[in-house]
PDB file of C-alpha atoms in Angstrom:
ATOM      1  CA  MET A 238     118.789 101.073  65.250  1.00 38.00           C
ATOM      2  CA  GLU A 239     122.536 102.136  64.440  1.00 40.00           C
ATOM      3  CA  GLN A 240     123.864 105.806  64.975  1.00 43.00           C
ATOM      4  CA  GLY A 241     124.122 107.704  61.886  1.00 44.00           C
ATOM      5  CA  ARG A 242     121.506 105.278  59.812  1.00 46.00           C
ATOM      6  CA  HIS A 243     119.264 108.790  59.570  1.00 45.00           C
ATOM      7  CA  ALA A 244     121.465 109.769  56.770  1.00 43.00           C
ATOM      8  CA  ASP A 245     119.274 111.047  53.608  1.00 44.00           C
ATOM      9  CA  ASP A 246     119.170 107.767  51.524  1.00 42.00           C
ATOM     10  CA  GLU A 247     116.653 106.523  49.298  1.00 42.00           C
ATOM     11  CA  THR A 248     117.035 102.876  50.103  1.00 39.00           C
ATOM     12  CA  SER A 249     117.021 103.314  54.010  1.00 42.00           C
ATOM     13  CA  GLY A 250     113.224 102.506  53.873  1.00 52.00           C
ATOM     14  CA  TYR A 251     111.198 102.664  57.258  1.00 71.00           C
ATOM     15  CA  VAL A 252     113.380 104.827  59.347  1.00 86.00           C
ATOM     16  CA  VAL A 253     113.054 107.309  62.263  1.00 89.00           C
ATOM     17  CA  ARG A 254     112.759 110.869  61.346  1.00 89.00           C
ATOM     18  CA  VAL A 255     112.700 113.768  63.926  1.00 90.00           C
ATOM     19  CA  LEU A 256     111.083 116.716  63.099  1.00 89.00           C
ATOM     20  CA  MET A 257     111.147 120.199  65.262  1.00 85.00           C
ATOM     21  CA  GLY A 258     109.442 123.770  64.869  1.00 81.00           C
ATOM     22  CA  ASN A 259     110.660 126.384  66.911  1.00 82.00           C
ATOM     23  CA  ALA A 260     108.794 126.121  70.356  1.00 82.00           C
ATOM     24  CA  ASN A 261     111.430 124.361  72.257  1.00 87.00           C
ATOM     25  CA  PRO A 262     114.796 123.519  69.555  1.00 87.00           C
ATOM     26  CA  LYS A 263     116.941 122.527  72.713  1.00 90.00           C
ATOM     27  CA  LEU A 264     114.981 119.589  73.648  1.00 91.00           C
ATOM     28  CA  GLY A 265     114.379 118.433  70.191  1.00 89.00           C
ATOM     29  CA  ARG A 266     117.850 118.508  69.308  1.00 91.00           C
ATOM     30  CA  ASP A 267     118.013 116.602  73.085  1.00 93.00           C
ATOM     31  CA  ILE A 268     115.299 114.067  72.411  1.00 93.00           C
ATOM     32  CA  ALA A 269     117.199 113.332  68.925  1.00 92.00           C
ATOM     33  CA  GLU A 270     120.738 112.810  70.585  1.00 93.00           C
ATOM     34  CA  ALA A 271     119.074 110.655  72.994  1.00 94.00           C
ATOM     35  CA  LEU A 272     117.592 108.303  70.137  1.00 92.00           C
ATOM     36  CA  GLY A 273     121.401 108.130  68.563  1.00 92.00           C
ATOM     37  CA  GLU A 274     119.542 110.525  65.228  1.00 90.00           C
ATOM     38  CA  ARG A 275     120.004 113.723  64.204  1.00 88.00           C
ATOM     39  CA  LEU A 276     117.147 116.203  63.915  1.00 89.00           C
ATOM     40  CA  SER A 277     116.153 116.139  60.151  1.00 89.00           C
ATOM     41  CA  ASP A 278     117.320 119.754  58.557  1.00 88.00           C
ATOM     42  CA  CYS A 279     114.366 122.132  58.309  1.00 88.00           C
ATOM     43  CA  GLU A 280     113.956 125.740  57.565  1.00 87.00           C
ATOM     44  CA  ILE A 281     111.499 127.895  59.889  1.00 85.00           C
ATOM     45  CA  ALA A 282     110.884 131.612  58.607  1.00 84.00           C
ATOM     46  CA  LYS A 283     108.421 134.042  59.352  1.00 80.00           C
ATOM     47  CA  PHE A 284     106.709 136.385  57.047  1.00 73.00           C
ATOM     48  CA  ALA A 285     105.844 139.977  57.798  1.00 67.00           C
ATOM     49  CA  ASP A 286     102.780 139.741  59.237  1.00 66.00           C
ATOM     50  CA  GLY A 287     103.764 136.845  61.867  1.00 70.00           C
ATOM     51  CA  GLU A 288     102.645 133.557  59.991  1.00 65.00           C
ATOM     52  CA  ILE A 289     105.166 130.800  60.254  1.00 77.00           C
ATOM     53  CA  ASN A 290     106.438 129.205  57.041  1.00 78.00           C
ATOM     54  CA  MET A 291     108.188 125.682  57.159  1.00 80.00           C
ATOM     55  CA  GLN A 292     110.100 123.520  54.884  1.00 85.00           C
ATOM     56  CA  ILE A 293     111.430 120.314  55.165  1.00 87.00           C
ATOM     57  CA  LYS A 294     114.926 120.372  53.529  1.00 89.00           C
ATOM     58  CA  GLU A 295     115.165 116.460  53.074  1.00 87.00           C
ATOM     59  CA  ASN A 296     113.751 113.476  51.884  1.00 87.00           C
ATOM     60  CA  ILE A 297     111.118 111.827  54.388  1.00 85.00           C
ATOM     61  CA  ARG A 298     109.121 109.740  52.340  1.00 86.00           C
ATOM     62  CA  GLY A 299     108.189 106.278  53.816  1.00 86.00           C
ATOM     63  CA  ALA A 300     109.895 107.291  57.154  1.00 89.00           C
ATOM     64  CA  ASP A 301     108.122 107.078  60.888  1.00 90.00           C
ATOM     65  CA  VAL A 302     108.442 110.550  61.517  1.00 88.00           C
ATOM     66  CA  TYR A 303     108.106 112.412  64.729  1.00 89.00           C
ATOM     67  CA  THR A 304     106.576 115.731  64.628  1.00 73.00           C
ATOM     68  CA  ILE A 305     103.390 117.000  63.466  1.00 43.00           C
ATOM     69  CA  LYS A 306     104.108 117.991  60.196  1.00 65.00           C
ATOM     70  CA  LEU A 307     103.162 116.004  57.184  1.00 52.00           C
ATOM     71  CA  SER A 308     105.101 115.498  53.909  1.00 57.00           C
ATOM     72  CA  SER A 309     104.236 111.583  52.355  1.00 63.00           C
ATOM     73  CA  ALA A 310     105.636 110.106  55.371  1.00 75.00           C
ATOM     74  CA  LYS A 311     104.530 106.559  56.346  1.00 81.00           C
ATOM     75  CA  ARG A 312     103.478 107.391  59.946  1.00 88.00           C
ATOM     76  CA  ILE A 313     103.207 110.473  61.551  1.00 90.00           C
ATOM     77  CA  THR A 314     103.527 110.483  65.823  1.00 94.00           C
ATOM     78  CA  ALA A 315     102.947 113.966  67.112  1.00 94.00           C
ATOM     79  CA  VAL A 316     105.189 114.219  70.475  1.00 95.00           C
ATOM     80  CA  ILE A 317     103.472 116.890  72.492  1.00 95.00           C
ATOM     81  CA  PRO A 318     105.874 117.392  75.719  1.00 95.00           C
ATOM     82  CA  TYR A 319     103.022 119.964  76.997  1.00 95.00           C
ATOM     83  CA  TYR A 320      99.197 120.034  75.880  1.00 95.00           C
ATOM     84  CA  GLY A 321      98.493 123.408  75.672  1.00 90.00           C
ATOM     85  CA  TYR A 322      95.058 124.081  76.955  1.00 92.00           C
ATOM     86  CA  GLY A 323      94.562 120.933  78.849  1.00 93.00           C
ATOM     87  CA  ARG A 324      92.944 122.742  81.745  1.00 91.00           C
ATOM     88  CA  GLN A 325      90.046 123.754  79.702  1.00 91.00           C
ATOM     89  CA  ASP A 326      88.783 119.965  79.811  1.00 92.00           C
ATOM     90  CA  ARG A 327      85.318 120.406  80.858  1.00 90.00           C
ATOM     91  CA  LYS A 328      82.147 123.177  80.964  1.00 85.00           C
ATOM     92  CA  THR A 329      82.741 124.871  84.305  1.00 79.00           C
ATOM     93  CA  ARG A 330      80.501 127.228  83.110  1.00 80.00           C
ATOM     94  CA  PRO A 331      77.713 128.036  80.700  1.00 82.00           C
ATOM     95  CA  ARG A 332      79.037 129.588  77.093  1.00 81.00           C
ATOM     96  CA  VAL A 333      82.456 128.573  77.323  1.00 81.00           C
ATOM     97  CA  PRO A 334      84.605 126.292  75.071  1.00 87.00           C
ATOM     98  CA  ILE A 335      85.854 122.787  76.387  1.00 93.00           C
ATOM     99  CA  SER A 336      89.387 123.987  74.429  1.00 93.00           C
ATOM    100  CA  ALA A 337      91.270 120.499  75.309  1.00 94.00           C
ATOM    101  CA  SER A 338      88.736 118.546  72.858  1.00 95.00           C
ATOM    102  CA  ALA A 339      89.428 121.813  70.046  1.00 94.00           C
ATOM    103  CA  VAL A 340      92.925 120.733  70.443  1.00 94.00           C
ATOM    104  CA  ALA A 341      92.463 117.206  69.974  1.00 96.00           C
ATOM    105  CA  GLN A 342      90.031 117.647  67.160  1.00 96.00           C
ATOM    106  CA  LEU A 343      92.769 120.067  65.549  1.00 94.00           C
ATOM    107  CA  ILE A 344      95.518 117.604  66.001  1.00 94.00           C
ATOM    108  CA  GLU A 345      93.456 114.830  63.767  1.00 95.00           C
ATOM    109  CA  ALA A 346      92.589 116.893  61.533  1.00 94.00           C
ATOM    110  CA  MET A 347      95.939 117.415  60.614  1.00 89.00           C
ATOM    111  CA  GLY A 348      96.172 113.754  60.174  1.00 89.00           C
ATOM    112  CA  ALA A 349      98.621 112.445  63.258  1.00 92.00           C
ATOM    113  CA  ASP A 350      98.365 108.227  63.425  1.00 94.00           C
ATOM    114  CA  ARG A 351      99.422 108.669  67.169  1.00 95.00           C
ATOM    115  CA  VAL A 352     100.322 111.176  69.795  1.00 96.00           C
ATOM    116  CA  VAL A 353     102.737 111.069  72.439  1.00 96.00           C
ATOM    117  CA  THR A 354     102.420 113.618  75.231  1.00 97.00           C
ATOM    118  CA  VAL A 355     103.480 114.036  79.091  1.00 97.00           C
ATOM    119  CA  ASP A 356     101.318 114.422  81.917  1.00 95.00           C
ATOM    120  CA  LEU A 357      98.037 115.342  80.789  1.00 95.00           C
ATOM    121  CA  HIS A 358      96.478 117.379  83.360  1.00 92.00           C
ATOM    122  CA  CYS A 359      93.423 115.064  83.013  1.00 90.00           C
ATOM    123  CA  GLY A 360      93.879 111.607  81.733  1.00 90.00           C
ATOM    124  CA  GLN A 361      89.992 111.940  80.280  1.00 91.00           C
ATOM    125  CA  ILE A 362      91.504 114.288  77.234  1.00 95.00           C
ATOM    126  CA  GLN A 363      92.895 110.847  75.824  1.00 96.00           C
ATOM    127  CA  GLY A 364      89.049 110.077  75.041  1.00 95.00           C
ATOM    128  CA  PHE A 365      89.178 113.335  73.325  1.00 96.00           C
ATOM    129  CA  PHE A 366      91.178 111.520  70.357  1.00 97.00           C
ATOM    130  CA  HIS A 367      88.355 109.491  68.831  1.00 95.00           C
ATOM    131  CA  HIS A 368      90.587 108.119  65.806  1.00 94.00           C
ATOM    132  CA  THR A 369      94.194 108.143  66.989  1.00 96.00           C
ATOM    133  CA  PRO A 370      96.002 106.314  70.079  1.00 96.00           C
ATOM    134  CA  VAL A 371      97.342 108.590  72.541  1.00 97.00           C
ATOM    135  CA  ASP A 372     100.456 107.748  74.865  1.00 96.00           C
ATOM    136  CA  ASN A 373     100.200 109.448  77.996  1.00 96.00           C
ATOM    137  CA  LEU A 374     103.726 109.706  79.731  1.00 96.00           C
ATOM    138  CA  PHE A 375     104.223 109.850  83.320  1.00 93.00           C
ATOM    139  CA  ALA A 376     107.396 112.438  84.262  1.00 92.00           C
ATOM    140  CA  GLU A 377     107.485 111.587  87.581  1.00 88.00           C
ATOM    141  CA  SER A 378     110.085 108.697  86.934  1.00 84.00           C
ATOM    142  CA  GLU A 379     112.559 111.415  86.103  1.00 90.00           C
ATOM    143  CA  PHE A 380     112.276 113.175  89.481  1.00 95.00           C
ATOM    144  CA  ILE A 381     113.438 109.930  91.237  1.00 94.00           C
ATOM    145  CA  ASP A 382     116.943 110.239  91.006  1.00 92.00           C
ATOM    146  CA  THR A 383     117.350 113.437  92.314  1.00 95.00           C
ATOM    147  CA  LEU A 384     115.042 113.143  95.564  1.00 96.00           C
ATOM    148  CA  ARG A 385     116.827 110.093  96.279  1.00 95.00           C
ATOM    149  CA  SER A 386     119.889 112.182  96.487  1.00 95.00           C
ATOM    150  CA  LYS A 387     118.531 114.947  98.394  1.00 96.00           C
ATOM    151  CA  TYR A 388     116.064 112.883 100.946  1.00 96.00           C
ATOM    152  CA  PRO A 389     117.663 109.667 101.578  1.00 96.00           C
ATOM    153  CA  ASP A 390     115.764 108.565 104.279  1.00 96.00           C
ATOM    154  CA  PRO A 391     111.861 107.602 102.901  1.00 96.00           C
ATOM    155  CA  SER A 392     110.812 107.641 106.750  1.00 96.00           C
ATOM    156  CA  ASP A 393     111.978 111.415 106.948  1.00 96.00           C
ATOM    157  CA  VAL A 394     109.550 112.464 103.811  1.00 98.00           C
ATOM    158  CA  VAL A 395     106.013 113.119 103.273  1.00 98.00           C
ATOM    159  CA  ILE A 396     104.529 113.440  99.401  1.00 98.00           C
ATOM    160  CA  VAL A 397     102.302 116.023  99.352  1.00 98.00           C
ATOM    161  CA  SER A 398      99.479 116.537  96.628  1.00 96.00           C
ATOM    162  CA  PRO A 399      98.116 119.975  95.909  1.00 93.00           C
ATOM    163  CA  ASP A 400      94.599 119.124  95.375  1.00 90.00           C
ATOM    164  CA  ALA A 401      92.266 115.925  95.504  1.00 88.00           C
ATOM    165  CA  GLY A 402      92.915 115.427  91.756  1.00 87.00           C
ATOM    166  CA  GLY A 403      96.551 114.774  91.765  1.00 91.00           C
ATOM    167  CA  VAL A 404      96.493 111.893  94.885  1.00 93.00           C
ATOM    168  CA  MET A 405      97.145 109.386  92.456  1.00 91.00           C
ATOM    169  CA  ARG A 406     100.221 110.720  91.052  1.00 92.00           C
ATOM    170  CA  ALA A 407     101.534 111.423  94.574  1.00 94.00           C
ATOM    171  CA  ARG A 408     100.776 107.896  95.478  1.00 94.00           C
ATOM    172  CA  ARG A 409     102.496 106.857  92.461  1.00 92.00           C
ATOM    173  CA  MET A 410     105.832 108.979  93.683  1.00 94.00           C
ATOM    174  CA  ALA A 411     105.715 107.464  96.793  1.00 96.00           C
ATOM    175  CA  ASP A 412     105.565 104.083  95.819  1.00 94.00           C
ATOM    176  CA  THR A 413     108.667 104.226  93.792  1.00 93.00           C
ATOM    177  CA  LEU A 414     110.180 106.072  96.578  1.00 95.00           C
ATOM    178  CA  HIS A 415     108.822 103.591  99.268  1.00 95.00           C
ATOM    179  CA  VAL A 416     107.810 106.847 101.332  1.00 97.00           C
ATOM    180  CA  GLU A 417     104.700 105.905 103.509  1.00 95.00           C
ATOM    181  CA  ASN A 418     103.434 109.109 104.293  1.00 95.00           C
ATOM    182  CA  VAL A 419     101.158 110.650 101.469  1.00 97.00           C
ATOM    183  CA  ALA A 420      99.332 113.992 102.444  1.00 97.00           C
ATOM    184  CA  THR A 421      96.616 116.073 100.455  1.00 97.00           C
ATOM    185  CA  ILE A 422      95.668 119.580 100.244  1.00 95.00           C
ATOM    186  CA  LEU A 423      92.062 120.792  99.801  1.00 91.00           C
ATOM    187  CA  LYS A 424      91.380 123.987  98.800  1.00 81.00           C
ATOM    188  CA  ARG A 425      88.429 126.274  97.761  1.00 75.00           C
ATOM    189  CA  ARG A 426      88.863 128.405  95.072  1.00 65.00           C
ATOM    190  CA  GLY A 427      86.755 131.618  94.208  1.00 61.00           C
ATOM    191  CA  LYS A 428      87.612 131.947  90.119  1.00 64.00           C
ATOM    192  CA  ALA A 429      90.645 130.266  88.541  1.00 62.00           C
ATOM    193  CA  ASN A 430      94.081 130.800  89.973  1.00 58.00           C
ATOM    194  CA  VAL A 431      92.476 132.236  93.218  1.00 63.00           C
ATOM    195  CA  VAL A 432      92.502 130.145  96.422  1.00 63.00           C
ATOM    196  CA  ASP A 433      89.870 131.196  99.349  1.00 70.00           C
ATOM    197  CA  SER A 434      91.334 128.746 102.115  1.00 81.00           C
ATOM    198  CA  MET A 435      93.119 125.226 102.150  1.00 90.00           C
ATOM    199  CA  GLN A 436      93.728 122.738 104.844  1.00 92.00           C
ATOM    200  CA  ILE A 437      95.787 119.621 104.889  1.00 94.00           C
ATOM    201  CA  VAL A 438      94.538 116.089 105.026  1.00 94.00           C
ATOM    202  CA  GLY A 439      97.179 114.025 106.670  1.00 94.00           C
ATOM    203  CA  SER A 440     100.654 114.801 109.145  1.00 94.00           C
ATOM    204  CA  VAL A 441     103.627 116.939 108.149  1.00 97.00           C
ATOM    205  CA  ALA A 442     105.061 117.548 111.770  1.00 97.00           C
ATOM    206  CA  GLY A 443     108.698 117.137 111.396  1.00 97.00           C
ATOM    207  CA  LYS A 444     109.016 115.674 107.988  1.00 97.00           C
ATOM    208  CA  ARG A 445     110.466 116.955 104.533  1.00 98.00           C
ATOM    209  CA  CYS A 446     107.430 117.627 102.217  1.00 98.00           C
ATOM    210  CA  VAL A 447     107.588 117.204  98.709  1.00 98.00           C
ATOM    211  CA  ILE A 448     104.507 118.665  96.227  1.00 98.00           C
ATOM    212  CA  VAL A 449     104.233 116.984  93.717  1.00 97.00           C
ATOM    213  CA  ASP A 450     102.249 118.550  90.449  1.00 96.00           C
ATOM    214  CA  ASP A 451     101.731 118.642  87.013  1.00 95.00           C
ATOM    215  CA  ILE A 452     101.514 122.130  86.288  1.00 96.00           C
ATOM    216  CA  ILE A 453     102.902 125.328  87.771  1.00 97.00           C
ATOM    217  CA  ASP A 454     101.512 128.185  86.615  1.00 95.00           C
ATOM    218  CA  THR A 455     101.235 131.818  88.467  1.00 94.00           C
ATOM    219  CA  ALA A 456     102.881 129.673  91.422  1.00 96.00           C
ATOM    220  CA  GLY A 457     100.245 131.578  94.093  1.00 92.00           C
ATOM    221  CA  THR A 458      98.682 128.379  94.951  1.00 91.00           C
ATOM    222  CA  LEU A 459     101.848 126.631  95.440  1.00 95.00           C
ATOM    223  CA  CYS A 460     103.819 129.618  97.389  1.00 96.00           C
ATOM    224  CA  LYS A 461     100.370 129.142  99.632  1.00 94.00           C
ATOM    225  CA  ALA A 462     100.654 125.600 100.219  1.00 95.00           C
ATOM    226  CA  ALA A 463     104.321 125.496 100.756  1.00 97.00           C
ATOM    227  CA  GLU A 464     103.675 127.669 103.832  1.00 96.00           C
ATOM    228  CA  LEU A 465     100.601 126.341 105.140  1.00 96.00           C
ATOM    229  CA  LEU A 466     102.730 123.396 105.437  1.00 97.00           C
ATOM    230  CA  LYS A 467     105.507 125.017 106.809  1.00 97.00           C
ATOM    231  CA  ASP A 468     103.123 126.157 109.429  1.00 96.00           C
ATOM    232  CA  ASN A 469     101.771 122.813 110.427  1.00 96.00           C
ATOM    233  CA  GLY A 470     105.964 121.577 111.404  1.00 97.00           C
ATOM    234  CA  ALA A 471     107.264 120.958 108.028  1.00 98.00           C
ATOM    235  CA  THR A 472     111.024 121.120 108.787  1.00 98.00           C
ATOM    236  CA  ASP A 473     111.752 121.512 104.606  1.00 98.00           C
ATOM    237  CA  VAL A 474     109.403 121.752 101.716  1.00 98.00           C
ATOM    238  CA  ILE A 475     110.303 121.228  97.940  1.00 98.00           C
ATOM    239  CA  ALA A 476     108.152 121.090  95.009  1.00 98.00           C
ATOM    240  CA  CYS A 477     108.163 118.771  91.573  1.00 98.00           C
ATOM    241  CA  ALA A 478     106.245 119.357  88.698  1.00 97.00           C
ATOM    242  CA  THR A 479     106.040 118.550  85.098  1.00 97.00           C
ATOM    243  CA  HIS A 480     105.344 121.620  83.213  1.00 97.00           C
ATOM    244  CA  GLY A 481     106.619 124.959  84.447  1.00 97.00           C
ATOM    245  CA  VAL A 482     104.813 127.571  82.819  1.00 95.00           C
ATOM    246  CA  PHE A 483     105.628 130.382  85.270  1.00 96.00           C
ATOM    247  CA  SER A 484     103.234 133.097  84.127  1.00 92.00           C
ATOM    248  CA  ASP A 485     102.401 136.408  85.683  1.00 86.00           C
ATOM    249  CA  CYS A 486     104.658 137.166  88.436  1.00 94.00           C
ATOM    250  CA  ALA A 487     105.755 133.197  88.985  1.00 96.00           C
ATOM    251  CA  MET A 488     109.481 133.755  89.738  1.00 97.00           C
ATOM    252  CA  ASP A 489     108.932 136.777  91.987  1.00 97.00           C
ATOM    253  CA  ARG A 490     106.477 134.481  94.395  1.00 97.00           C
ATOM    254  CA  LEU A 491     108.819 131.409  94.192  1.00 98.00           C
ATOM    255  CA  ASN A 492     112.033 133.891  95.112  1.00 97.00           C
ATOM    256  CA  ALA A 493     109.981 135.213  98.166  1.00 98.00           C
ATOM    257  CA  SER A 494     108.718 131.566  98.950  1.00 98.00           C
ATOM    258  CA  CYS A 495     109.523 129.203 101.666  1.00 98.00           C
ATOM    259  CA  LEU A 496     110.470 126.658  98.768  1.00 98.00           C
ATOM    260  CA  SER A 497     114.037 125.511  99.275  1.00 98.00           C
ATOM    261  CA  ALA A 498     113.909 124.247  95.919  1.00 98.00           C
ATOM    262  CA  VAL A 499     111.561 123.876  92.757  1.00 98.00           C
ATOM    263  CA  TYR A 500     112.300 120.942  90.245  1.00 98.00           C
ATOM    264  CA  VAL A 501     110.595 121.140  86.602  1.00 98.00           C
ATOM    265  CA  SER A 502     111.158 119.558  83.559  1.00 97.00           C
ATOM    266  CA  ASP A 503     112.009 121.114  79.947  1.00 96.00           C
ATOM    267  CA  SER A 504     108.713 120.291  78.551  1.00 96.00           C
ATOM    268  CA  ILE A 505     108.322 124.338  78.532  1.00 95.00           C
ATOM    269  CA  PRO A 506     111.759 126.072  77.856  1.00 94.00           C
ATOM    270  CA  GLN A 507     113.327 127.469  81.070  1.00 96.00           C
ATOM    271  CA  GLU A 508     116.913 128.978  80.043  1.00 94.00           C
ATOM    272  CA  HIS A 509     115.145 132.637  81.156  1.00 94.00           C
ATOM    273  CA  ASN A 510     113.789 131.563  84.483  1.00 96.00           C
ATOM    274  CA  LYS A 511     116.583 129.746  85.574  1.00 95.00           C
ATOM    275  CA  GLN A 512     118.369 133.276  85.049  1.00 95.00           C
ATOM    276  CA  ARG A 513     115.875 134.972  87.686  1.00 96.00           C
ATOM    277  CA  CYS A 514     115.374 132.281  90.361  1.00 96.00           C
ATOM    278  CA  ASP A 515     118.062 130.230  92.226  1.00 96.00           C
ATOM    279  CA  ARG A 516     116.461 127.774  93.299  1.00 97.00           C
ATOM    280  CA  LEU A 517     114.459 126.368  90.003  1.00 98.00           C
ATOM    281  CA  HIS A 518     116.089 123.251  88.705  1.00 98.00           C
ATOM    282  CA  VAL A 519     115.052 121.974  85.144  1.00 98.00           C
ATOM    283  CA  LEU A 520     115.623 118.479  84.569  1.00 97.00           C
ATOM    284  CA  SER A 521     115.473 116.848  81.155  1.00 96.00           C
ATOM    285  CA  ILE A 522     112.405 114.752  79.923  1.00 96.00           C
ATOM    286  CA  ALA A 523     114.270 114.059  76.513  1.00 96.00           C
ATOM    287  CA  PRO A 524     115.900 110.473  77.598  1.00 95.00           C
ATOM    288  CA  LEU A 525     112.144 109.810  78.585  1.00 96.00           C
ATOM    289  CA  LEU A 526     110.668 111.041  74.935  1.00 96.00           C
ATOM    290  CA  ALA A 527     113.601 109.265  73.325  1.00 96.00           C
ATOM    291  CA  ARG A 528     112.779 105.787  75.476  1.00 96.00           C
ATOM    292  CA  ALA A 529     108.844 106.230  74.097  1.00 96.00           C
ATOM    293  CA  ILE A 530     110.063 107.148  70.741  1.00 95.00           C
ATOM    294  CA  ARG A 531     112.170 104.345  70.179  1.00 95.00           C
ATOM    295  CA  ARG A 532     109.129 101.513  71.925  1.00 95.00           C
ATOM    296  CA  VAL A 533     106.784 103.328  69.578  1.00 94.00           C
ATOM    297  CA  HIS A 534     108.682 102.908  66.494  1.00 93.00           C
ATOM    298  CA  ASP A 535     109.576  99.064  67.577  1.00 93.00           C
ATOM    299  CA  GLU A 536     106.143  98.078  67.901  1.00 92.00           C
ATOM    300  CA  LYS A 537     107.033  97.528  71.627  1.00 93.00           C
ATOM    301  CA  SER A 538     104.435  98.313  74.799  1.00 92.00           C
ATOM    302  CA  LEU A 539     105.467 101.730  76.777  1.00 93.00           C
ATOM    303  CA  SER A 540     103.865 100.220  79.933  1.00 89.00           C
ATOM    304  CA  VAL A 541     107.298  99.099  81.170  1.00 87.00           C
ATOM    305  CA  LEU A 542     108.662 102.435  81.267  1.00 88.00           C
ATOM    306  CA  PHE A 543     106.154 102.576  84.210  1.00 82.00           C
ATOM    307  CA  PRO A 544     106.352  99.942  86.462  1.00 70.00           C
ATOM    308  CA  HIS A 545     104.322 101.135  88.897  1.00 62.00           C
ATOM    309  CA  THR A 546     101.181 102.524  87.478  1.00 59.00           C
TER     310      THR A 546
END
């Protein structure tokens, strides 16, 4: 699709429209720019009680719309860089909701024809969508060039999964980087965000360790894992995670940790956090989402974006 075809044209037909709310406007602009498009004009305001009012200021009838707002469009694709409530994917105790399923039902009730998201915490969340196809993109590919530049000798590197559930993610990263060594940290949790004990499966002595995860929340577990790796002989420890939530005292913990660098994507805005932590580096997933949107629009497979899956 040639640049500029996004102009408001009643005869433009089945064209791409990119709409963005106020959750992550910079990422929205970057995605549109990577697509060679521009964001559709939207007016977003708040009422006195805090409710959000949104109006689309241009015609989208018959368009291929990538957003969660409906207005006579031909097809709606909800692009969700960070799937909220994704960690509440099962009943861990009596009388608790499966909130990840509730969010899926809400999205389907809004009428989305397709969902594109990035690094779901658990792949089975896709099964919560009963009528809507879900494309779960893998963001670790966006970290590859940075890691190759930082650690050019793969024999010197160990890819570390911070838990048993992330082993496949760590193996994908290791295969792409041609790293033979993969280690796993086994942890025992007393309650949410609190780890009672940790142990390493695999050798990290004399190696540079890359902890690969999907989410960094309070950073407590991450910092303890980094310290454990250092205590077991790692010469350097960095972390890569798709979603930087950074709640509670996360920035303080990272600043006081033995981690030399932390890489996250811009699935969640990080401008404020970058000012608070010099070792935090943000890589954009706008090109990944733009490639996915273009292939969805052209009815092409997305599997070519991830040859190692």
